[in-house]
PDB file of C-alpha atoms and ligand atoms in Angstrom:
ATOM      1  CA  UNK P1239     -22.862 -30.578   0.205  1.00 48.00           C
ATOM      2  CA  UNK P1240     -21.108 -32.505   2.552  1.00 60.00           C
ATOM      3  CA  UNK P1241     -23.102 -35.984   1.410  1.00 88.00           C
ATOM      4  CA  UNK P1242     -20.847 -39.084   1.747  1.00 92.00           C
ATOM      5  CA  UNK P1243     -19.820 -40.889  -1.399  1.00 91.00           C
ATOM      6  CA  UNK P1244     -22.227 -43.687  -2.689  1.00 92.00           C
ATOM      7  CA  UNK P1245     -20.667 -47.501  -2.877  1.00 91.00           C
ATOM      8  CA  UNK P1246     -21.658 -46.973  -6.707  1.00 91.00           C
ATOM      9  CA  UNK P1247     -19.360 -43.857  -6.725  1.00 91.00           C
ATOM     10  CA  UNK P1248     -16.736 -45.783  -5.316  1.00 92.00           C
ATOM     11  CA  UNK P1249     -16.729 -48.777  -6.974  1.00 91.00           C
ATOM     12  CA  UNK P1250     -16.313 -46.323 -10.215  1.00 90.00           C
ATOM     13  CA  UNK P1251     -13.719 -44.972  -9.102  1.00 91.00           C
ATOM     14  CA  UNK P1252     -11.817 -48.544  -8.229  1.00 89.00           C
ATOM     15  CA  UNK P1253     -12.286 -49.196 -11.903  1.00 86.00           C
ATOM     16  CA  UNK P1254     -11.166 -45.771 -12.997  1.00 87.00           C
ATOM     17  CA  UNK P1255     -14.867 -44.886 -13.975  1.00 87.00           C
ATOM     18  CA  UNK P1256     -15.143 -41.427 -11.554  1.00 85.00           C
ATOM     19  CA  UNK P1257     -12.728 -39.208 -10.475  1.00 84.00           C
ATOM     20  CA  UNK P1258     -11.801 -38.025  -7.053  1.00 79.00           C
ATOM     21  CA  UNK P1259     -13.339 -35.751  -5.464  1.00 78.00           C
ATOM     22  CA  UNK P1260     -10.848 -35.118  -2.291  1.00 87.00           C
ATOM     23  CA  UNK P1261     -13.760 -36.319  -0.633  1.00 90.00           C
ATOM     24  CA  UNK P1262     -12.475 -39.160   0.842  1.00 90.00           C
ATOM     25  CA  UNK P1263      -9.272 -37.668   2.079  1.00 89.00           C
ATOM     26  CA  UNK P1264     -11.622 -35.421   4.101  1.00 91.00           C
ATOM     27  CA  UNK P1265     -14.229 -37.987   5.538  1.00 93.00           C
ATOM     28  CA  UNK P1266     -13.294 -40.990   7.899  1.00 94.00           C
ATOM     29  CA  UNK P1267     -16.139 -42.697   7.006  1.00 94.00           C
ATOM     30  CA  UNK P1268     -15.930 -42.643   3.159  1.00 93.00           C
ATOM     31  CA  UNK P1269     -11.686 -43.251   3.201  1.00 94.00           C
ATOM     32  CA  UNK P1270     -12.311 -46.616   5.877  1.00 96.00           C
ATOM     33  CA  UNK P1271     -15.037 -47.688   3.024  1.00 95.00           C
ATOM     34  CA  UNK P1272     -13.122 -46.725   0.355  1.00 94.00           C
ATOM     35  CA  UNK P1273      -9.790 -48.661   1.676  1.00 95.00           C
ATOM     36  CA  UNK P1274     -12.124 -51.534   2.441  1.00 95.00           C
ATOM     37  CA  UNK P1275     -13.094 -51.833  -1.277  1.00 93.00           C
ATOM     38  CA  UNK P1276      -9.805 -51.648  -1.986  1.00 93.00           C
ATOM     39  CA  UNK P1277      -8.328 -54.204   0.098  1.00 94.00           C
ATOM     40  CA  UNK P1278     -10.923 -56.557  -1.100  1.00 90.00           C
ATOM     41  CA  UNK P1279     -10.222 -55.970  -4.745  1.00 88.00           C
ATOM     42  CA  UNK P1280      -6.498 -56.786  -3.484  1.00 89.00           C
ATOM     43  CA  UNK P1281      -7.222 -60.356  -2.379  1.00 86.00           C
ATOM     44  CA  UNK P1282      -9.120 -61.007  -4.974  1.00 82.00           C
ATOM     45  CA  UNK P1283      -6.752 -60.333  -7.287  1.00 81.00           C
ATOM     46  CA  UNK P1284      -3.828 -61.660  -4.991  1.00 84.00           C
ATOM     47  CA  UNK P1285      -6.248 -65.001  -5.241  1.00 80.00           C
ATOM     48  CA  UNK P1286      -5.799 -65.468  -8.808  1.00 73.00           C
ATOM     49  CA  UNK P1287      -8.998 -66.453  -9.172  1.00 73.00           C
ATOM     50  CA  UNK P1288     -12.765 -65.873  -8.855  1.00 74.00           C
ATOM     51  CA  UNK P1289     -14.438 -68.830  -7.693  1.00 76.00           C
ATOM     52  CA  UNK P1290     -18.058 -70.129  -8.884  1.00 79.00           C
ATOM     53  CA  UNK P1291     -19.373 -69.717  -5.225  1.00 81.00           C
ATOM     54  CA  UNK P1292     -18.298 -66.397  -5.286  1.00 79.00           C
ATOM     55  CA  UNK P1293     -19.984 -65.270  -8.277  1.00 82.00           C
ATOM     56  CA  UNK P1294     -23.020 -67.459  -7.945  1.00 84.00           C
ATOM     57  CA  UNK P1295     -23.603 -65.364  -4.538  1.00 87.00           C
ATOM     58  CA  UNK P1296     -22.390 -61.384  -5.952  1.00 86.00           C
ATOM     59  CA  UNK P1297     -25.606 -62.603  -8.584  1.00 85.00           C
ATOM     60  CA  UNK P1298     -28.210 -63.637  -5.423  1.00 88.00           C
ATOM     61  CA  UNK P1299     -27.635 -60.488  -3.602  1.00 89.00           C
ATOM     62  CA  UNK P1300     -27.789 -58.336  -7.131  1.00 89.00           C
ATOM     63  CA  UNK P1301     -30.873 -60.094  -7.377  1.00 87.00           C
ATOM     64  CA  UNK P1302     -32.147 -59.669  -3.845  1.00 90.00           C
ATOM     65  CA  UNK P1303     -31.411 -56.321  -3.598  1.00 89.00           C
ATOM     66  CA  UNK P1304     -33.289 -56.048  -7.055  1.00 90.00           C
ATOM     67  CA  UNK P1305     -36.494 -57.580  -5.561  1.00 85.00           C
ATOM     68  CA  UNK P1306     -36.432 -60.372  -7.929  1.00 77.00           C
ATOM     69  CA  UNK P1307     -36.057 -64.002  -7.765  1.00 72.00           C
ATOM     70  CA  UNK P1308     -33.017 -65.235  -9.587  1.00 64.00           C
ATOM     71  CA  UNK P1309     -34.312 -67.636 -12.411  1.00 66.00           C
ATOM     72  CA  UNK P1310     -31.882 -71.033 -13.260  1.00 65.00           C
ATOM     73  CA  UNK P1311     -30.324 -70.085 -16.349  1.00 66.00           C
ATOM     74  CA  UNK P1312     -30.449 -73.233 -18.627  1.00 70.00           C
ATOM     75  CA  UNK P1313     -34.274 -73.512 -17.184  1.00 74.00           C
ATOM     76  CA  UNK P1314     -35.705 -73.207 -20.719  1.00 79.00           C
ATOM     77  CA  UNK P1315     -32.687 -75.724 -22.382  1.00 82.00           C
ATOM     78  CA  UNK P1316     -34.740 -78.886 -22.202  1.00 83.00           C
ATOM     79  CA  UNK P1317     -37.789 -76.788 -23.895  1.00 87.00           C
ATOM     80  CA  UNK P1318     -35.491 -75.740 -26.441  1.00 89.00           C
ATOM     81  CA  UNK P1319     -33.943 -78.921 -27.459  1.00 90.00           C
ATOM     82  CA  UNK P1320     -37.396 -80.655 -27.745  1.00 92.00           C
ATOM     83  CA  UNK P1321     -38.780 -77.771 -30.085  1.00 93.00           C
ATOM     84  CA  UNK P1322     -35.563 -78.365 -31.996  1.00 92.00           C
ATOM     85  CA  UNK P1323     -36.503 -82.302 -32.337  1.00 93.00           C
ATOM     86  CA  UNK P1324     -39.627 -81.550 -33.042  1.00 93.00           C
ATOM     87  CA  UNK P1325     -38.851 -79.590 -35.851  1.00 93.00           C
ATOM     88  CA  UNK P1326     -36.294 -81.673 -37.222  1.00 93.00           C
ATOM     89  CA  UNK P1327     -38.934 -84.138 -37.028  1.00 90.00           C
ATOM     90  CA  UNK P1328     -41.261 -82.613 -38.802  1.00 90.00           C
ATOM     91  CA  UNK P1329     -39.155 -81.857 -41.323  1.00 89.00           C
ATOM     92  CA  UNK P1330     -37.699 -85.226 -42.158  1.00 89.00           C
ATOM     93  CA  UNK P1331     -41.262 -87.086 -41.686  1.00 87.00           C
ATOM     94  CA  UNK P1332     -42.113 -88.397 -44.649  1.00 84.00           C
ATOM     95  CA  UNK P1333     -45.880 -90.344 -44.875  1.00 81.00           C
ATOM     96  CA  UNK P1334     -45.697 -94.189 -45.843  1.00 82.00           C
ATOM     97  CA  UNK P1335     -47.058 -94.699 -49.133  1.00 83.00           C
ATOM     98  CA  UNK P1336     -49.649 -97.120 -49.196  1.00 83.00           C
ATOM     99  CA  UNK P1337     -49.125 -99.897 -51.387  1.00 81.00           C
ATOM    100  CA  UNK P1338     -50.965 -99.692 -54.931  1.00 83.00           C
ATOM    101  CA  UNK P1339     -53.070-102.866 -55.674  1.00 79.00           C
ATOM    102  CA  UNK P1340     -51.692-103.612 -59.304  1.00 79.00           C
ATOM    103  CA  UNK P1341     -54.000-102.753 -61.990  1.00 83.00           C
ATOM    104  CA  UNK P1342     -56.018-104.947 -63.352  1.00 80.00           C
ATOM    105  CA  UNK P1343     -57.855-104.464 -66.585  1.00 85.00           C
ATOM    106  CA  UNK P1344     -61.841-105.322 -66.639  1.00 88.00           C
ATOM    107  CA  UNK P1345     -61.242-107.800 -69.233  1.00 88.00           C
ATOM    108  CA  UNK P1346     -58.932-109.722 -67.104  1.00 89.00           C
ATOM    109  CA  UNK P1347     -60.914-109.474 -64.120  1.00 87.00           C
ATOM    110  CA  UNK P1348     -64.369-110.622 -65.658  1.00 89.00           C
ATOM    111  CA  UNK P1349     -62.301-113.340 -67.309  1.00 90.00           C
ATOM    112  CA  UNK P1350     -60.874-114.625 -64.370  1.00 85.00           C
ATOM    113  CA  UNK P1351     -63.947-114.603 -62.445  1.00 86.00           C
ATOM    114  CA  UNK P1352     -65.384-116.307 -65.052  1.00 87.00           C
ATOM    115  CA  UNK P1353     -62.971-119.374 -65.209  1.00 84.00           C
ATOM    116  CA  UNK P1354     -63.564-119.335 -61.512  1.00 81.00           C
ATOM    117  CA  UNK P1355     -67.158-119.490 -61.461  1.00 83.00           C
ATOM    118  CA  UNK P1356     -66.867-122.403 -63.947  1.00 83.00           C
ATOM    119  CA  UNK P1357     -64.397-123.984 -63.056  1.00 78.00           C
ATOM    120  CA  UNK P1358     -65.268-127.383 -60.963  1.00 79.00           C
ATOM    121  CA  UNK P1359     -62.158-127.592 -58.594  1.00 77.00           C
ATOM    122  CA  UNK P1360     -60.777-125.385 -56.335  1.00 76.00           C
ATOM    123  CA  UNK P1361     -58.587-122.709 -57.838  1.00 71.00           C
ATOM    124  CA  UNK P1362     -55.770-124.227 -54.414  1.00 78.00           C
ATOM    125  CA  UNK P1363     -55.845-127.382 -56.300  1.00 78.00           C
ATOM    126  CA  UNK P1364     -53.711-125.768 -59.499  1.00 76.00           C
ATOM    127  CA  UNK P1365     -50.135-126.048 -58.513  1.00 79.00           C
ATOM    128  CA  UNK P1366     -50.848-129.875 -57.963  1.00 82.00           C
ATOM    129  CA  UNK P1367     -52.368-130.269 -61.479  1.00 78.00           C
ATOM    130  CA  UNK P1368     -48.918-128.765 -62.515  1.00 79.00           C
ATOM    131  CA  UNK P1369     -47.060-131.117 -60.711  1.00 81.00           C
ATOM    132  CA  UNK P1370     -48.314-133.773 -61.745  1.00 81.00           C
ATOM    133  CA  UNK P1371     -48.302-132.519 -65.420  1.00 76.00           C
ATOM    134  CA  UNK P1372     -44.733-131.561 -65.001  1.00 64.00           C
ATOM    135  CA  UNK P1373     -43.779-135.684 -64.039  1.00 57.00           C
ATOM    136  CA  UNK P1374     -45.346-136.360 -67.427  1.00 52.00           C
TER     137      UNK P1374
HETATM  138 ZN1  LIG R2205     -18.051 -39.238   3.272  1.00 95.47          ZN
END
């Protein structure tokens, strides 16, 4: 019956989460803890302010006395943004359309193979024939 008060009980009743019990007006050992609490939340409030280093080690020693290893917290940002790039990717990707040869009908075709096969000169020699027809 006479158990001392946990630093869970305490801490609840700092924040007005538990009442008293009129344990601590009873026990040494609870009322020195109990003003020690206290007289930290004081300072910290008299501070104004809660620094980073503060915080970053109230999280370790939740997580030591946990048992587990405190993970980075942007650890899986760099995943994240390349799924998101990836996906945007894939989204705008559009295939290149290969070019389409223009269609030529048979006709054409056999009839310019034809000339070509007939023909005596070169079909490069042409545009000169054109030049010179041009001068005329
Ligand atoms: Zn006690």
């Amino acid at each position: 019956m006479n158990s001392h008060l946990s630093d869970d009980h305490l801490i609840d009743r700092l924040y007005g989460l538990a009442e008293g019990s009129g344990h601590i007006e009873n026990c040494t050992d609870c009322k020195r803890r109990w003003l020690e609490l206290r007289e930290k939340r004081a300072k910290l409030v008299a501070s104004g302010e809660v620094s980073t280093s503060l915080l970053a080690g109230q999280r370790r020693r939740i997580y030591a006395r946990l048992g587990v290893e405190p993970r980075p917290q942007m650890k899986w940002a760099p995943a994240l943004a390349a799924a998101c790039l990836l996906a945007v990717g894939v989204f705008l990707y559009r295939p290149a359309v290969a070019p389409v040869p223009p269609v030529v009908p048979d006709a054409q075709l056999f009839s310019e193979v034809y000339s070509m096969e007939q023909s005596t000169e070169p079909r490069g020699a042409e545009p000169i024939h054109e030049l010179f027809e041009d001068n005329q």
